[in-house]
Amino acid sequence: MLVLITYDVNTETPAGKTRLRKVAKQCVNYGQGVQNSVFECFLDAGQSKMLLHKLEKIIDKETDSLRFYYLGNNYKSKVEHIGIKPSHDVNEPLIF
Amino acid sequence: MLVLITYDVNTETPAGKTRLRKVAKQCVNYGQGVQNSVFECFLDAGQSKMLLHKLEKIIDKETDSLRFYYLGNNYKSKVEHIGIKPSHDVNEPLIF
């Protein structure tokens, strides 16, 4: 199924920047970054749980926000895009 | 139905910052900003088309990206959140 993952990581501190890099690194294993901090991942239920659990351990729940949207298998009619498409993975981990 | 709107507006120029503000201003009329550049809006099919059309006219398709995800009416089981929740609307138009 398609799982849309969006996150807001507070990058005011070096530790925040590290968290952001780690979150992106996990997501990139399972899907494509379609916008900054927005990933579309193809996961089964087990993978989805596992990824959620991994990301939960990375983020700081006091300052960061993580959302999973489950779009199911018939997702093609559920997504509309306008404008540029990423020519590269926009969430490719940055080097800090 | 719940429509998730995500956008990436290139804010390298003053014109880009204006576009970002305008996009947020439109979205805030229909829903809640849940993360930076991520809105959850409750729209019927007509409103959704109208908003898409409005945003399409605001963004620069050469540099910006806009995505609509249609989550339907039974959306509660399709969304999972971890971490902080916005105490205010995180996409409240900023003053530049």
PDB file of C-alpha atoms in Angstrom:
ATOM      1  CA  MET A   1       0.000   0.000   0.000  1.00  0.00           C
ATOM      2  CA  LEU A   2       1.007   3.599  -0.414  1.00  0.00           C
ATOM      3  CA  VAL A   3       1.964   5.297   2.820  1.00  0.00           C
ATOM      4  CA  LEU A   4       2.563   8.999   2.780  1.00  0.00           C
ATOM      5  CA  ILE A   5       5.030  10.074   5.429  1.00  0.00           C
ATOM      6  CA  THR A   6       5.362  13.724   6.377  1.00  0.00           C
ATOM      7  CA  TYR A   7       7.603  15.101   9.055  1.00  0.00           C
ATOM      8  CA  ASP A   8       8.612  18.340  10.659  1.00  0.00           C
ATOM      9  CA  VAL A   9      11.890  18.060  12.493  1.00  0.00           C
ATOM     10  CA  ASN A  10      13.097  21.021  14.478  1.00  0.00           C
ATOM     11  CA  THR A  11      16.544  21.722  13.026  1.00  0.00           C
ATOM     12  CA  GLU A  12      17.477  24.649  15.231  1.00  0.00           C
ATOM     13  CA  THR A  13      20.139  22.522  16.898  1.00  0.00           C
ATOM     14  CA  PRO A  14      22.848  20.266  15.453  1.00  0.00           C
ATOM     15  CA  ALA A  15      21.039  17.349  17.120  1.00  0.00           C
ATOM     16  CA  GLY A  16      17.898  18.306  15.197  1.00  0.00           C
ATOM     17  CA  LYS A  17      19.798  18.316  11.931  1.00  0.00           C
ATOM     18  CA  THR A  18      21.089  14.847  12.740  1.00  0.00           C
ATOM     19  CA  ARG A  19      17.542  13.649  13.463  1.00  0.00           C
ATOM     20  CA  LEU A  20      16.323  15.080  10.141  1.00  0.00           C
ATOM     21  CA  ARG A  21      19.103  13.282   8.286  1.00  0.00           C
ATOM     22  CA  LYS A  22      18.307  10.020  10.081  1.00  0.00           C
ATOM     23  CA  VAL A  23      14.578  10.245   9.336  1.00  0.00           C
ATOM     24  CA  ALA A  24      15.238  10.901   5.639  1.00  0.00           C
ATOM     25  CA  LYS A  25      17.760   8.058   5.543  1.00  0.00           C
ATOM     26  CA  GLN A  26      15.162   5.605   6.832  1.00  0.00           C
ATOM     27  CA  CYS A  27      12.427   6.805   4.477  1.00  0.00           C
ATOM     28  CA  VAL A  28      14.659   6.687   1.425  1.00  0.00           C
ATOM     29  CA  ASN A  29      14.977   2.936   1.887  1.00  0.00           C
ATOM     30  CA  TYR A  30      11.248   2.479   1.313  1.00  0.00           C
ATOM     31  CA  GLY A  31      10.135   5.101  -1.151  1.00  0.00           C
ATOM     32  CA  GLN A  32      10.617   8.351  -2.905  1.00  0.00           C
ATOM     33  CA  GLY A  33      10.877  11.852  -1.547  1.00  0.00           C
ATOM     34  CA  VAL A  34       8.308  13.868  -3.467  1.00  0.00           C
ATOM     35  CA  GLN A  35       8.741  17.148  -1.645  1.00  0.00           C
ATOM     36  CA  ASN A  36      10.857  18.387   1.239  1.00  0.00           C
ATOM     37  CA  SER A  37       9.959  16.244   4.252  1.00  0.00           C
ATOM     38  CA  VAL A  38       7.305  14.356   2.270  1.00  0.00           C
ATOM     39  CA  PHE A  39       7.850  10.733   1.256  1.00  0.00           C
ATOM     40  CA  GLU A  40       5.687   8.264  -0.630  1.00  0.00           C
ATOM     41  CA  CYS A  41       6.548   4.761   0.486  1.00  0.00           C
ATOM     42  CA  PHE A  42       5.251   1.389  -0.657  1.00  0.00           C
ATOM     43  CA  LEU A  43       4.911  -0.754   2.407  1.00  0.00           C
ATOM     44  CA  ASP A  44       2.987  -3.740   3.630  1.00  0.00           C
ATOM     45  CA  ALA A  45       1.417  -3.559   7.079  1.00  0.00           C
ATOM     46  CA  GLY A  46       4.448  -5.087   8.765  1.00  0.00           C
ATOM     47  CA  GLN A  47       6.946  -2.790   7.076  1.00  0.00           C
ATOM     48  CA  SER A  48       4.808   0.195   7.892  1.00  0.00           C
ATOM     49  CA  LYS A  49       4.736  -0.675  11.586  1.00  0.00           C
ATOM     50  CA  MET A  50       8.453  -1.307  11.597  1.00  0.00           C
ATOM     51  CA  LEU A  51       9.242   2.007   9.899  1.00  0.00           C
ATOM     52  CA  LEU A  52       6.918   3.905  12.227  1.00  0.00           C
ATOM     53  CA  HIS A  53       8.660   2.303  15.185  1.00  0.00           C
ATOM     54  CA  LYS A  54      12.114   3.183  13.810  1.00  0.00           C
ATOM     55  CA  LEU A  55      11.170   6.799  13.146  1.00  0.00           C
ATOM     56  CA  GLU A  56       9.506   7.068  16.534  1.00  0.00           C
ATOM     57  CA  LYS A  57      12.835   6.240  18.133  1.00  0.00           C
ATOM     58  CA  ILE A  58      14.690   8.837  16.058  1.00  0.00           C
ATOM     59  CA  ILE A  59      12.492  11.901  16.477  1.00  0.00           C
ATOM     60  CA  ASP A  60      12.221  14.079  19.549  1.00  0.00           C
ATOM     61  CA  LYS A  61       8.534  13.937  20.436  1.00  0.00           C
ATOM     62  CA  GLU A  62       8.778  17.234  22.300  1.00  0.00           C
ATOM     63  CA  THR A  63       9.844  19.186  19.216  1.00  0.00           C
ATOM     64  CA  ASP A  64       9.246  17.088  16.093  1.00  0.00           C
ATOM     65  CA  SER A  65       6.125  15.888  14.331  1.00  0.00           C
ATOM     66  CA  LEU A  66       5.642  12.755  12.264  1.00  0.00           C
ATOM     67  CA  ARG A  67       2.528  11.739  10.323  1.00  0.00           C
ATOM     68  CA  PHE A  68       1.656   8.598   8.396  1.00  0.00           C
ATOM     69  CA  TYR A  69      -1.231   8.639   5.893  1.00  0.00           C
ATOM     70  CA  TYR A  70      -2.406   5.252   4.665  1.00  0.00           C
ATOM     71  CA  LEU A  71      -3.586   5.564   1.077  1.00  0.00           C
ATOM     72  CA  GLY A  72      -4.182   1.872   0.393  1.00  0.00           C
ATOM     73  CA  ASN A  73      -3.486  -0.004  -2.808  1.00  0.00           C
ATOM     74  CA  ASN A  74      -5.779   1.959  -5.115  1.00  0.00           C
ATOM     75  CA  TYR A  75      -3.892   5.142  -4.642  1.00  0.00           C
ATOM     76  CA  LYS A  76      -3.451   6.311  -8.224  1.00  0.00           C
ATOM     77  CA  SER A  77      -6.746   8.183  -8.355  1.00  0.00           C
ATOM     78  CA  LYS A  78      -6.089   9.617  -4.909  1.00  0.00           C
ATOM     79  CA  VAL A  79      -3.048  11.687  -5.776  1.00  0.00           C
ATOM     80  CA  GLU A  80      -2.880  14.814  -7.873  1.00  0.00           C
ATOM     81  CA  HIS A  81       0.283  16.665  -8.723  1.00  0.00           C
ATOM     82  CA  ILE A  82       0.897  20.120 -10.154  1.00  0.00           C
ATOM     83  CA  GLY A  83       4.238  21.789 -10.827  1.00  0.00           C
ATOM     84  CA  ILE A  84       7.752  20.462 -10.855  1.00  0.00           C
ATOM     85  CA  LYS A  85       8.504  16.872 -10.098  1.00  0.00           C
ATOM     86  CA  PRO A  86      11.656  16.074  -8.225  1.00  0.00           C
ATOM     87  CA  SER A  87      14.414  15.260 -10.705  1.00  0.00           C
ATOM     88  CA  HIS A  88      16.345  13.806  -7.803  1.00  0.00           C
ATOM     89  CA  ASP A  89      15.257  12.677  -4.407  1.00  0.00           C
ATOM     90  CA  VAL A  90      14.583  15.952  -2.637  1.00  0.00           C
ATOM     91  CA  ASN A  91      15.004  14.261   0.711  1.00  0.00           C
ATOM     92  CA  GLU A  92      18.361  12.716  -0.038  1.00  0.00           C
ATOM     93  CA  PRO A  93      20.200  13.060   3.259  1.00  0.00           C
ATOM     94  CA  LEU A  94      22.146  16.313   3.288  1.00  0.00           C
ATOM     95  CA  ILE A  95      25.667  16.496   4.558  1.00  0.00           C
ATOM     96  CA  PHE A  96      25.962  18.807   7.535  1.00  0.00           C
TER      97      PHE A  96
ATOM     98  CA  MET B   1     -13.743  14.388   2.501  1.00  0.00           C
ATOM     99  CA  LEU B   2     -10.284  14.880   3.893  1.00  0.00           C
ATOM    100  CA  VAL B   3      -7.830  16.303   1.390  1.00  0.00           C
ATOM    101  CA  LEU B   4      -4.204  16.483   2.335  1.00  0.00           C
ATOM    102  CA  ILE B   5      -2.416  19.315   0.608  1.00  0.00           C
ATOM    103  CA  THR B   6       1.358  19.438   0.550  1.00  0.00           C
ATOM    104  CA  TYR B   7       3.446  22.034  -1.212  1.00  0.00           C
ATOM    105  CA  ASP B   8       7.024  22.997  -1.833  1.00  0.00           C
ATOM    106  CA  VAL B   9       7.368  26.592  -2.888  1.00  0.00           C
ATOM    107  CA  ASN B  10      10.780  27.851  -3.882  1.00  0.00           C
ATOM    108  CA  THR B  11      11.333  30.826  -1.569  1.00  0.00           C
ATOM    109  CA  GLU B  12      14.741  31.871  -2.853  1.00  0.00           C
ATOM    110  CA  THR B  13      13.218  35.046  -4.265  1.00  0.00           C
ATOM    111  CA  PRO B  14      10.848  37.626  -2.749  1.00  0.00           C
ATOM    112  CA  ALA B  15       8.280  36.540  -5.359  1.00  0.00           C
ATOM    113  CA  GLY B  16       8.589  32.965  -4.051  1.00  0.00           C
ATOM    114  CA  LYS B  17       7.971  34.131  -0.500  1.00  0.00           C
ATOM    115  CA  THR B  18       4.862  35.929  -1.701  1.00  0.00           C
ATOM    116  CA  ARG B  19       3.651  32.753  -3.436  1.00  0.00           C
ATOM    117  CA  LEU B  20       4.202  30.737  -0.263  1.00  0.00           C
ATOM    118  CA  ARG B  21       2.201  33.232   1.756  1.00  0.00           C
ATOM    119  CA  LYS B  22      -0.600  33.211  -0.803  1.00  0.00           C
ATOM    120  CA  VAL B  23      -0.786  29.402  -0.904  1.00  0.00           C
ATOM    121  CA  ALA B  24      -0.954  29.206   2.895  1.00  0.00           C
ATOM    122  CA  LYS B  25      -3.586  31.938   2.975  1.00  0.00           C
ATOM    123  CA  GLN B  26      -5.833  29.950   0.654  1.00  0.00           C
ATOM    124  CA  CYS B  27      -5.362  26.674   2.507  1.00  0.00           C
ATOM    125  CA  VAL B  28      -6.052  28.209   5.905  1.00  0.00           C
ATOM    126  CA  ASN B  29      -9.571  29.013   4.747  1.00  0.00           C
ATOM    127  CA  TYR B  30     -10.378  25.335   4.362  1.00  0.00           C
ATOM    128  CA  GLY B  31      -8.460  23.459   6.994  1.00  0.00           C
ATOM    129  CA  GLN B  32      -5.668  23.189   9.452  1.00  0.00           C
ATOM    130  CA  GLY B  33      -1.949  23.359   8.951  1.00  0.00           C
ATOM    131  CA  VAL B  34      -0.575  20.229  10.614  1.00  0.00           C
ATOM    132  CA  GLN B  35       3.058  20.685   9.651  1.00  0.00           C
ATOM    133  CA  ASN B  36       5.043  23.211   7.670  1.00  0.00           C
ATOM    134  CA  SER B  37       3.599  23.203   4.143  1.00  0.00           C
ATOM    135  CA  VAL B  38       1.154  20.405   5.025  1.00  0.00           C
ATOM    136  CA  PHE B  39      -2.564  21.127   5.360  1.00  0.00           C
ATOM    137  CA  GLU B  40      -5.509  18.888   6.144  1.00  0.00           C
ATOM    138  CA  CYS B  41      -8.621  20.335   4.539  1.00  0.00           C
ATOM    139  CA  PHE B  42     -12.236  19.199   4.636  1.00  0.00           C
ATOM    140  CA  LEU B  43     -13.642  19.742   1.186  1.00  0.00           C
ATOM    141  CA  ASP B  44     -16.370  18.435  -1.043  1.00  0.00           C
ATOM    142  CA  ALA B  45     -15.506  17.626  -4.644  1.00  0.00           C
ATOM    143  CA  GLY B  46     -16.427  21.097  -5.872  1.00  0.00           C
ATOM    144  CA  GLN B  47     -14.435  22.926  -3.217  1.00  0.00           C
ATOM    145  CA  SER B  48     -11.473  20.673  -3.855  1.00  0.00           C
ATOM    146  CA  LYS B  49     -11.464  21.460  -7.567  1.00  0.00           C
ATOM    147  CA  MET B  50     -11.860  25.154  -6.869  1.00  0.00           C
ATOM    148  CA  LEU B  51      -8.991  25.214  -4.383  1.00  0.00           C
ATOM    149  CA  LEU B  52      -6.758  23.235  -6.734  1.00  0.00           C
ATOM    150  CA  HIS B  53      -7.511  25.721  -9.463  1.00  0.00           C
ATOM    151  CA  LYS B  54      -6.779  28.694  -7.199  1.00  0.00           C
ATOM    152  CA  LEU B  55      -3.479  27.244  -6.033  1.00  0.00           C
ATOM    153  CA  GLU B  56      -2.531  26.302  -9.570  1.00  0.00           C
ATOM    154  CA  LYS B  57      -2.775  29.943 -10.506  1.00  0.00           C
ATOM    155  CA  ILE B  58      -0.614  31.050  -7.560  1.00  0.00           C
ATOM    156  CA  ILE B  59       2.324  28.669  -7.820  1.00  0.00           C
ATOM    157  CA  ASP B  60       5.130  28.819 -10.352  1.00  0.00           C
ATOM    158  CA  LYS B  61       4.988  25.438 -12.051  1.00  0.00           C
ATOM    159  CA  GLU B  62       8.624  25.708 -13.080  1.00  0.00           C
ATOM    160  CA  THR B  63       9.871  25.885  -9.511  1.00  0.00           C
ATOM    161  CA  ASP B  64       7.086  24.884  -7.110  1.00  0.00           C
ATOM    162  CA  SER B  65       5.331  21.615  -6.393  1.00  0.00           C
ATOM    163  CA  LEU B  66       1.781  21.046  -5.201  1.00  0.00           C
ATOM    164  CA  ARG B  67       0.172  17.741  -4.277  1.00  0.00           C
ATOM    165  CA  PHE B  68      -3.383  16.815  -3.289  1.00  0.00           C
ATOM    166  CA  TYR B  69      -4.080  13.497  -1.575  1.00  0.00           C
ATOM    167  CA  TYR B  70      -7.724  12.452  -1.361  1.00  0.00           C
ATOM    168  CA  LEU B  71      -8.295  10.520   1.844  1.00  0.00           C
ATOM    169  CA  GLY B  72     -12.071  10.206   1.587  1.00  0.00           C
ATOM    170  CA  ASN B  73     -14.584  10.397   4.396  1.00  0.00           C
ATOM    171  CA  ASN B  74     -13.347   7.489   6.475  1.00  0.00           C
ATOM    172  CA  TYR B  75     -10.037   9.087   7.129  1.00  0.00           C
ATOM    173  CA  LYS B  76      -9.693   8.621  10.879  1.00  0.00           C
ATOM    174  CA  SER B  77      -8.108   5.198  10.624  1.00  0.00           C
ATOM    175  CA  LYS B  78      -5.866   6.405   7.805  1.00  0.00           C
ATOM    176  CA  VAL B  79      -3.877   8.951   9.755  1.00  0.00           C
ATOM    177  CA  GLU B  80      -1.311   8.330  12.442  1.00  0.00           C
ATOM    178  CA  HIS B  81       0.488  11.033  14.361  1.00  0.00           C
ATOM    179  CA  ILE B  82       3.556  10.959  16.583  1.00  0.00           C
ATOM    180  CA  GLY B  83       5.222  13.882  18.336  1.00  0.00           C
ATOM    181  CA  ILE B  84       4.126  17.433  18.883  1.00  0.00           C
ATOM    182  CA  LYS B  85       0.850  18.699  17.574  1.00  0.00           C
ATOM    183  CA  PRO B  86       0.672  22.244  16.338  1.00  0.00           C
ATOM    184  CA  SER B  87      -0.579  24.467  19.142  1.00  0.00           C
ATOM    185  CA  HIS B  88      -1.169  27.111  16.518  1.00  0.00           C
ATOM    186  CA  ASP B  89      -1.533  26.921  12.800  1.00  0.00           C
ATOM    187  CA  VAL B  90       2.022  26.266  11.672  1.00  0.00           C
ATOM    188  CA  ASN B  91       1.172  27.561   8.232  1.00  0.00           C
ATOM    189  CA  GLU B  92      -0.279  30.827   9.362  1.00  0.00           C
ATOM    190  CA  PRO B  93       0.947  33.251   6.715  1.00  0.00           C
ATOM    191  CA  LEU B  94       4.245  34.752   7.799  1.00  0.00           C
ATOM    192  CA  ILE B  95       4.951  38.421   7.483  1.00  0.00           C
ATOM    193  CA  PHE B  96       7.940  39.046   5.263  1.00  0.00           C
TER     194      PHE B  96
END
